[in-house]
JSON list of C-alpha atoms in Angstrom, two decimals:
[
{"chain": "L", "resi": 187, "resn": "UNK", "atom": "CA", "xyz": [102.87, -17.95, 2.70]},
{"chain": "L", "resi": 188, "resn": "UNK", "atom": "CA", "xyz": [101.66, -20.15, 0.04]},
{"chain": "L", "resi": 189, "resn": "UNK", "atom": "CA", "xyz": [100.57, -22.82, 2.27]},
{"chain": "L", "resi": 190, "resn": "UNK", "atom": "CA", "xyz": [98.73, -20.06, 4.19]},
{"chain": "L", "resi": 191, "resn": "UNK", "atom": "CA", "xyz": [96.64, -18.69, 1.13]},
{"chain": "L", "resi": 192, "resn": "UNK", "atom": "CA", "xyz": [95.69, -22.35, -0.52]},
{"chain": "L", "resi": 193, "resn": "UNK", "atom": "CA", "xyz": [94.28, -22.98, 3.39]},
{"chain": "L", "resi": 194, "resn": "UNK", "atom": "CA", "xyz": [92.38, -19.61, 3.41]},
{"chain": "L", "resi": 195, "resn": "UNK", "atom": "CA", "xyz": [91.59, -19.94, -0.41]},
{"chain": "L", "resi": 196, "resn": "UNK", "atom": "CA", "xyz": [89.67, -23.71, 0.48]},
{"chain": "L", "resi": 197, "resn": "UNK", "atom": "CA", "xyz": [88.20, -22.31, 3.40]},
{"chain": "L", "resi": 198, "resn": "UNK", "atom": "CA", "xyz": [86.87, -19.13, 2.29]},
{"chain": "L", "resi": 199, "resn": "UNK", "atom": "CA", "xyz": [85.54, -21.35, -0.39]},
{"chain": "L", "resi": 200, "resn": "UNK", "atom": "CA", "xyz": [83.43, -23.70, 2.12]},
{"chain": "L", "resi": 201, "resn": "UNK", "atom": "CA", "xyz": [82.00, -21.30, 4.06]},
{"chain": "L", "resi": 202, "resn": "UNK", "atom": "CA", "xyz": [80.95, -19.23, 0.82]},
{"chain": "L", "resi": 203, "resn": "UNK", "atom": "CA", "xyz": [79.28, -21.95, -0.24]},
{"chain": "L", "resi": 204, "resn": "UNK", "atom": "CA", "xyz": [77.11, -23.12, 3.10]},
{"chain": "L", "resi": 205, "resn": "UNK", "atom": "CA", "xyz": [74.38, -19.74, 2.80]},
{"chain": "L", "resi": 206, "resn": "UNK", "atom": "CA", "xyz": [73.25, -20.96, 6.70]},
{"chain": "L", "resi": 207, "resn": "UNK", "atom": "CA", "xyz": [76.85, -19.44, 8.12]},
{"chain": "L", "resi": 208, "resn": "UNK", "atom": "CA", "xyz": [76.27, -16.79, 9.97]},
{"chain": "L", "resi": 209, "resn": "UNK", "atom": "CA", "xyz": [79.41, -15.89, 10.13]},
{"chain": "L", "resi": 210, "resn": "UNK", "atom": "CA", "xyz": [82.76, -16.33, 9.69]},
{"chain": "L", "resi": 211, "resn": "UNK", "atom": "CA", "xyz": [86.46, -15.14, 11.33]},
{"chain": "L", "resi": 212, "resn": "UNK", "atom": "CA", "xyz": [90.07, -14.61, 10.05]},
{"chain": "L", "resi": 213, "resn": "UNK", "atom": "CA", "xyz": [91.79, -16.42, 13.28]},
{"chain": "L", "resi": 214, "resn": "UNK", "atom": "CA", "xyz": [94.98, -13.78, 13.26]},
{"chain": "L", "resi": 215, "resn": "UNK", "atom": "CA", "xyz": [94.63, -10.62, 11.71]},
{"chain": "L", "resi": 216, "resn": "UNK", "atom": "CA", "xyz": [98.49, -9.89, 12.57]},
{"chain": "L", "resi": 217, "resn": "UNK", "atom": "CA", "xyz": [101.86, -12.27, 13.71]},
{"chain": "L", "resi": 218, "resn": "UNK", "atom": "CA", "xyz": [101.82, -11.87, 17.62]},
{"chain": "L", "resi": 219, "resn": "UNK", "atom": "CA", "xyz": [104.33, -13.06, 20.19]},
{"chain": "L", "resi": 220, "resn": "UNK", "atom": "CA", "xyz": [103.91, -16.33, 21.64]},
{"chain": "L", "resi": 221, "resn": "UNK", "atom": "CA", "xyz": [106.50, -17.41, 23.91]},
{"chain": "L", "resi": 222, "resn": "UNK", "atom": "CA", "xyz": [105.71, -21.18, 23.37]},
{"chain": "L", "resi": 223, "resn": "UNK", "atom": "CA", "xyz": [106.12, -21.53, 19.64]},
{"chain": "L", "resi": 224, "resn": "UNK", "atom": "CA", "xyz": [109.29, -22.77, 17.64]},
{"chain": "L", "resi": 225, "resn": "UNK", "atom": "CA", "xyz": [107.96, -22.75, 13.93]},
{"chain": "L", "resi": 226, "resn": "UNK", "atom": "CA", "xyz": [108.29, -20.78, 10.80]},
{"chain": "L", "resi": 227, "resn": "UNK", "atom": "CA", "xyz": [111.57, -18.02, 10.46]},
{"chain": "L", "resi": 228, "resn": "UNK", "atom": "CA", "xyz": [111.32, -16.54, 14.46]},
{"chain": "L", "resi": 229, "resn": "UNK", "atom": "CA", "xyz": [111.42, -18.34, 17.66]},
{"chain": "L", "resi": 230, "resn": "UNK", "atom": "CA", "xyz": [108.59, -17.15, 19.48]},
{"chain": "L", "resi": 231, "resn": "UNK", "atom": "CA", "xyz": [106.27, -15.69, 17.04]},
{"chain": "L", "resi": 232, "resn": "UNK", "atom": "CA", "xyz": [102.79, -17.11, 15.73]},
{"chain": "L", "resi": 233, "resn": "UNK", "atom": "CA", "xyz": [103.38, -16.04, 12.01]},
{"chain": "L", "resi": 234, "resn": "UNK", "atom": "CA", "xyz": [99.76, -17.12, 11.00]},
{"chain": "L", "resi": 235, "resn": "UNK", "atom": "CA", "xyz": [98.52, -13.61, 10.88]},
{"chain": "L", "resi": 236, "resn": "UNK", "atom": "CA", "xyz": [97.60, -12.17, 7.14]},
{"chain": "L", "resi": 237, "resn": "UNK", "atom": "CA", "xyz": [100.16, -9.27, 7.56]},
{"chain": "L", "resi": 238, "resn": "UNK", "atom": "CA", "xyz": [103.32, -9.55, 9.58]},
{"chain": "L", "resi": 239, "resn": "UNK", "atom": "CA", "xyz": [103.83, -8.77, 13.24]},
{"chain": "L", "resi": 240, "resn": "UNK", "atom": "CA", "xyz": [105.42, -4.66, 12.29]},
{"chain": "L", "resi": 241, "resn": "UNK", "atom": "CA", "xyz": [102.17, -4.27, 10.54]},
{"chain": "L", "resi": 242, "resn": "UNK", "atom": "CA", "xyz": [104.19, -3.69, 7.06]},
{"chain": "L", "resi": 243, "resn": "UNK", "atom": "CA", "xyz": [103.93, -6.53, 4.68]},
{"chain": "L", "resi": 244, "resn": "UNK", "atom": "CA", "xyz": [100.12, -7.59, 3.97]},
{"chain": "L", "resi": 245, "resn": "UNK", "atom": "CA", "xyz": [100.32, -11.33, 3.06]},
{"chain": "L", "resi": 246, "resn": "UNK", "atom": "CA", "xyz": [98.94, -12.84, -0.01]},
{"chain": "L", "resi": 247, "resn": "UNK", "atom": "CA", "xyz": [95.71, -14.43, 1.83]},
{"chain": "L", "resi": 248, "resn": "UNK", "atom": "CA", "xyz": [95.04, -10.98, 3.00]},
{"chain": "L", "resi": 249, "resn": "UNK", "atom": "CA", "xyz": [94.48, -9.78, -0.70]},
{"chain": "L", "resi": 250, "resn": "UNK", "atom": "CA", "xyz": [91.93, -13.19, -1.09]},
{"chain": "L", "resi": 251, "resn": "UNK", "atom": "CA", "xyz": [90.09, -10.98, 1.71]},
{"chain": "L", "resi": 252, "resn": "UNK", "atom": "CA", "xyz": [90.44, -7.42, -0.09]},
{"chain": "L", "resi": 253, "resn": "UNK", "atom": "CA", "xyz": [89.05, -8.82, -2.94]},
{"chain": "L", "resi": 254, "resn": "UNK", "atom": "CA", "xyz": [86.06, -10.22, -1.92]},
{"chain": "L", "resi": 255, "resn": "UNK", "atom": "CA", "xyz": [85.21, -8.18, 1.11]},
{"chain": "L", "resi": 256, "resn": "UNK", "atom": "CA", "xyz": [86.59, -4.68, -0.32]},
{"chain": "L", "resi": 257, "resn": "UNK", "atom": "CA", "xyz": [84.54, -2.61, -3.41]},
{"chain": "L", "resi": 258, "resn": "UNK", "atom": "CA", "xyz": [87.76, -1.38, -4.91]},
{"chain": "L", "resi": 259, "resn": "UNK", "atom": "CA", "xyz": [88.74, -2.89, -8.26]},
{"chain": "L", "resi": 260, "resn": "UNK", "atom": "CA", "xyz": [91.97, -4.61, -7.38]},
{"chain": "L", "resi": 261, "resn": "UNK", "atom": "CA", "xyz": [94.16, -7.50, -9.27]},
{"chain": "L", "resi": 262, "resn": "UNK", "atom": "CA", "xyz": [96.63, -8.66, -6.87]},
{"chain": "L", "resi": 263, "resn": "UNK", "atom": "CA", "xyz": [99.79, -11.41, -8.22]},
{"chain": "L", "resi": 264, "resn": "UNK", "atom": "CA", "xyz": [100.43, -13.67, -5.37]},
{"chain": "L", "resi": 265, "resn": "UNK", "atom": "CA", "xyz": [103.79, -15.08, -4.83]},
{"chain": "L", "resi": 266, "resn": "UNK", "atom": "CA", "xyz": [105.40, -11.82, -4.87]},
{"chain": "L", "resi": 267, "resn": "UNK", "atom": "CA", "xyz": [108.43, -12.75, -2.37]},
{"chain": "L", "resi": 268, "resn": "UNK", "atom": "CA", "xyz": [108.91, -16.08, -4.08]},
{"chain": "L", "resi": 269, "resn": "UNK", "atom": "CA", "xyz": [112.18, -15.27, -5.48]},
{"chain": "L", "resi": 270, "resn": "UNK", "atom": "CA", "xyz": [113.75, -18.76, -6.72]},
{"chain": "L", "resi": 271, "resn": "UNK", "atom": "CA", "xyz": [112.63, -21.58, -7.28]},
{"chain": "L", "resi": 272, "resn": "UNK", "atom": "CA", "xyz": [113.41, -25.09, -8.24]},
{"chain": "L", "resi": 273, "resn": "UNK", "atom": "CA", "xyz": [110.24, -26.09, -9.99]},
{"chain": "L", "resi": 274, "resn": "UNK", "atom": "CA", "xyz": [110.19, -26.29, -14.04]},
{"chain": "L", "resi": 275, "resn": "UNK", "atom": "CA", "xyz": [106.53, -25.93, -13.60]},
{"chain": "L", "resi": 276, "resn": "UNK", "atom": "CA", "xyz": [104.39, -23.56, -11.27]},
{"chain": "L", "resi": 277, "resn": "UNK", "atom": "CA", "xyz": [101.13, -22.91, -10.69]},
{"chain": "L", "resi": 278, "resn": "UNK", "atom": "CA", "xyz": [100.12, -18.89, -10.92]},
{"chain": "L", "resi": 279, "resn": "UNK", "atom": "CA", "xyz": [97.53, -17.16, -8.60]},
{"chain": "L", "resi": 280, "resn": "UNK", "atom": "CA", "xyz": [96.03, -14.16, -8.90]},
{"chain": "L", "resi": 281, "resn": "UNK", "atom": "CA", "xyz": [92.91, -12.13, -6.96]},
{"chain": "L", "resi": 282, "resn": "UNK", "atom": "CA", "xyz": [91.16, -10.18, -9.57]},
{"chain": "L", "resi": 283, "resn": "UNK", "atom": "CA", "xyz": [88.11, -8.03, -8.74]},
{"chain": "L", "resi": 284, "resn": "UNK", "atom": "CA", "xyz": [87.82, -6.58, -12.68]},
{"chain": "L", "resi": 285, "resn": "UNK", "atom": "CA", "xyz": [87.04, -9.81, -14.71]},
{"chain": "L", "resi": 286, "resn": "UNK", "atom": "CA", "xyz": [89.45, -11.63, -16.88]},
{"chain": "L", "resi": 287, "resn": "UNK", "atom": "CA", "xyz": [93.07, -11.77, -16.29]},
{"chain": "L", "resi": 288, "resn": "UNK", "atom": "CA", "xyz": [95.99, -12.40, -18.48]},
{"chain": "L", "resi": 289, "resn": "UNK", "atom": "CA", "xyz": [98.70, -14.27, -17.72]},
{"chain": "L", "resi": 290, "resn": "UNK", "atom": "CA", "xyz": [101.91, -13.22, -19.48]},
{"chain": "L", "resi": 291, "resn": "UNK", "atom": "CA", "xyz": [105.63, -14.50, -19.01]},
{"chain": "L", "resi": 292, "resn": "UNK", "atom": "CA", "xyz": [108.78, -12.59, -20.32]},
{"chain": "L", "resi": 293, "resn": "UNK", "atom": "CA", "xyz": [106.29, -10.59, -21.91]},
{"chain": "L", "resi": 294, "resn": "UNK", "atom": "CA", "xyz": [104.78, -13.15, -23.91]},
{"chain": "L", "resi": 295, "resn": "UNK", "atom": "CA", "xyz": [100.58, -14.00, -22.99]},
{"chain": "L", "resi": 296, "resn": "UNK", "atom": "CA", "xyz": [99.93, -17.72, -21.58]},
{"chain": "L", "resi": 297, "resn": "UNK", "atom": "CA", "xyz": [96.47, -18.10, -21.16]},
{"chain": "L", "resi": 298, "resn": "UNK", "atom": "CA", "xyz": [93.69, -15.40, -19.88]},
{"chain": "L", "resi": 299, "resn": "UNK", "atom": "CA", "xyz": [90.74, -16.98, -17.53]},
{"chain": "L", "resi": 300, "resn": "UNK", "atom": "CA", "xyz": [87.60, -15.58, -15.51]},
{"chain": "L", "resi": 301, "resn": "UNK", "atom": "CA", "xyz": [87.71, -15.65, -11.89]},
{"chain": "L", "resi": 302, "resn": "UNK", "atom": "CA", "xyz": [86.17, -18.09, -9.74]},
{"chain": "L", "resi": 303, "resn": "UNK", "atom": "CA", "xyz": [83.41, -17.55, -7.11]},
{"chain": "L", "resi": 304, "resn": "UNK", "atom": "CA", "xyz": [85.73, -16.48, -4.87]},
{"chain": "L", "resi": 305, "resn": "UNK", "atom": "CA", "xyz": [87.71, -14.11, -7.32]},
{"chain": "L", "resi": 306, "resn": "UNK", "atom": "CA", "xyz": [90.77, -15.95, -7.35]},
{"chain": "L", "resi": 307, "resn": "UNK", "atom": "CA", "xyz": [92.39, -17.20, -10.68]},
{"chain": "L", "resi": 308, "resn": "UNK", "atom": "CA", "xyz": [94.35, -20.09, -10.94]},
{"chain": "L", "resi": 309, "resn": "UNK", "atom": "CA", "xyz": [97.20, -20.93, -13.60]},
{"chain": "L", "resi": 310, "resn": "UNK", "atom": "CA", "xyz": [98.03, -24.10, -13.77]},
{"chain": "L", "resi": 311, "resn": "UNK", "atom": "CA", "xyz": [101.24, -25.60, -14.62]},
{"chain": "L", "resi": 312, "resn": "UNK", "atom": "CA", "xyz": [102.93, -22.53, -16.25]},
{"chain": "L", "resi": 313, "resn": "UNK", "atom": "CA", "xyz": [106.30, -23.67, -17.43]},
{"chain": "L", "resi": 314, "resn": "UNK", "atom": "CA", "xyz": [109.47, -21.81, -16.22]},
{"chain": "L", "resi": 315, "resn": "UNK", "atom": "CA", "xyz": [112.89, -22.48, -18.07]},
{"chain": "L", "resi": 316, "resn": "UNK", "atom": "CA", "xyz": [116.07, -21.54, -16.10]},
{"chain": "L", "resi": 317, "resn": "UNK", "atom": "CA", "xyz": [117.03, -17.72, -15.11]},
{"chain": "L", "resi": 318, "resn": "UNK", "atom": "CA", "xyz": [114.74, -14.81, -14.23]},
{"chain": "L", "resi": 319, "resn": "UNK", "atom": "CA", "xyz": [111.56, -14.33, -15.20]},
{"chain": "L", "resi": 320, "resn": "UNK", "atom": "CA", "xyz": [108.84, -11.80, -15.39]},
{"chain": "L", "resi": 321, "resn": "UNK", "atom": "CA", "xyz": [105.49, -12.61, -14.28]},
{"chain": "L", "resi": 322, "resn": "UNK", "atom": "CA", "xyz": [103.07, -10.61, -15.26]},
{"chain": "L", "resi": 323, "resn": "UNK", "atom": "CA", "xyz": [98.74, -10.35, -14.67]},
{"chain": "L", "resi": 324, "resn": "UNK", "atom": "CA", "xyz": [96.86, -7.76, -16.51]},
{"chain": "L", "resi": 325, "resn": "UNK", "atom": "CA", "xyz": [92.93, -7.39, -16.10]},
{"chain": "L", "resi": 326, "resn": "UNK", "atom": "CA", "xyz": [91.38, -4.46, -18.21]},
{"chain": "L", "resi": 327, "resn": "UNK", "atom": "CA", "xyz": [93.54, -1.43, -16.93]},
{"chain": "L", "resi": 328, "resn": "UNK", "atom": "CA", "xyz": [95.17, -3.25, -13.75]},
{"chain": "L", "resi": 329, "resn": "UNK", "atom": "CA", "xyz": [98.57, -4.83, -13.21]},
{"chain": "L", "resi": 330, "resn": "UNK", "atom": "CA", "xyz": [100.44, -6.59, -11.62]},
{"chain": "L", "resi": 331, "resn": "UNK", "atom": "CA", "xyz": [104.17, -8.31, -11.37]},
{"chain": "L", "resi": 332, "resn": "UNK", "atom": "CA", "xyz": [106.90, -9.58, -10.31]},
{"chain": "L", "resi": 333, "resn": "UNK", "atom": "CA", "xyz": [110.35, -11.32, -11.00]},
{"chain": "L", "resi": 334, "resn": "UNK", "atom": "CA", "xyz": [111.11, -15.47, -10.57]},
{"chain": "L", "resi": 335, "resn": "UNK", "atom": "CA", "xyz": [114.53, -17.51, -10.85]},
{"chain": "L", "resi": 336, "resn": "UNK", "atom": "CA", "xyz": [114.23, -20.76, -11.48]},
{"chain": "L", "resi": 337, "resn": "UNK", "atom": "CA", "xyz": [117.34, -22.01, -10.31]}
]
């Protein structure tokens, strides 16, 4: 899932910026059968869709979509069903349609940055020591968060 937002984060990027597009297409909307693959978790399933194949978990790329294509204020925290990891340091990503978001870990702020030209904020190398953590983005009276392990 995080390769599959970075991809749709660079691309969304690169057509944004060619104004003689006239158009542009998500290539799977939703994870579909297909007999011939043997990829990803499930035998048989193309699981490049933006929300799974029983239509109930939107992915993170589909929330780079919502926020540029959707009016709604939104601030979305990607990573969400990253439970553990390994990594001492880890990058942060968050879609924010509202302006600036804060970054804050264990409750305590690490940085707060503006939102690119695709609406997308990027946290780079956010240090995790070992245990659960809370990762938090706030962007004026928006939310969002979840829990880490590093293991």
């Amino acid at each position: 899932e995080e390769v599959q937002t970075k991809v749709h984060m660079d691309c969304y990027r690169d057509i944004a910026a060619h104004d003689r597009l006239w158009g542009s297409f998500a290539w799977l909307m939703f994870d579909c059968a297909s007999d011939n693959r043997h990829e990803g978790d499930r035998a048989g399933v193309n699981d490049k869709g933006l929300v799974t194949q029983d239509r109930t978990t939107m992915k993170d790329a589909y929330f780079l979509y919502k926020a540029n294509w959707n009016p709604e204020p939104m601030l979305y925290l990607t990573g969400k069903r990253m439970l553990s990891t390994t990594n001492a340091v880890v990058d942060v990503v968050a879609f924010s349609t509202v302006g600036d978001v804060t970054l804050s870990v264990d409750g305590k702020p690490v940085a707060t940055q503006a939102p690119d030209e695709i609406k997308s904020v990027l946290f780079k190398s956010v240090p995790l020591s070992r245990g659960p953590h809370e990762i938090r983005v706030t962007a004026k009276n928006l939310e969002d968060h979840c829990i880490w392990r590093r293991k």
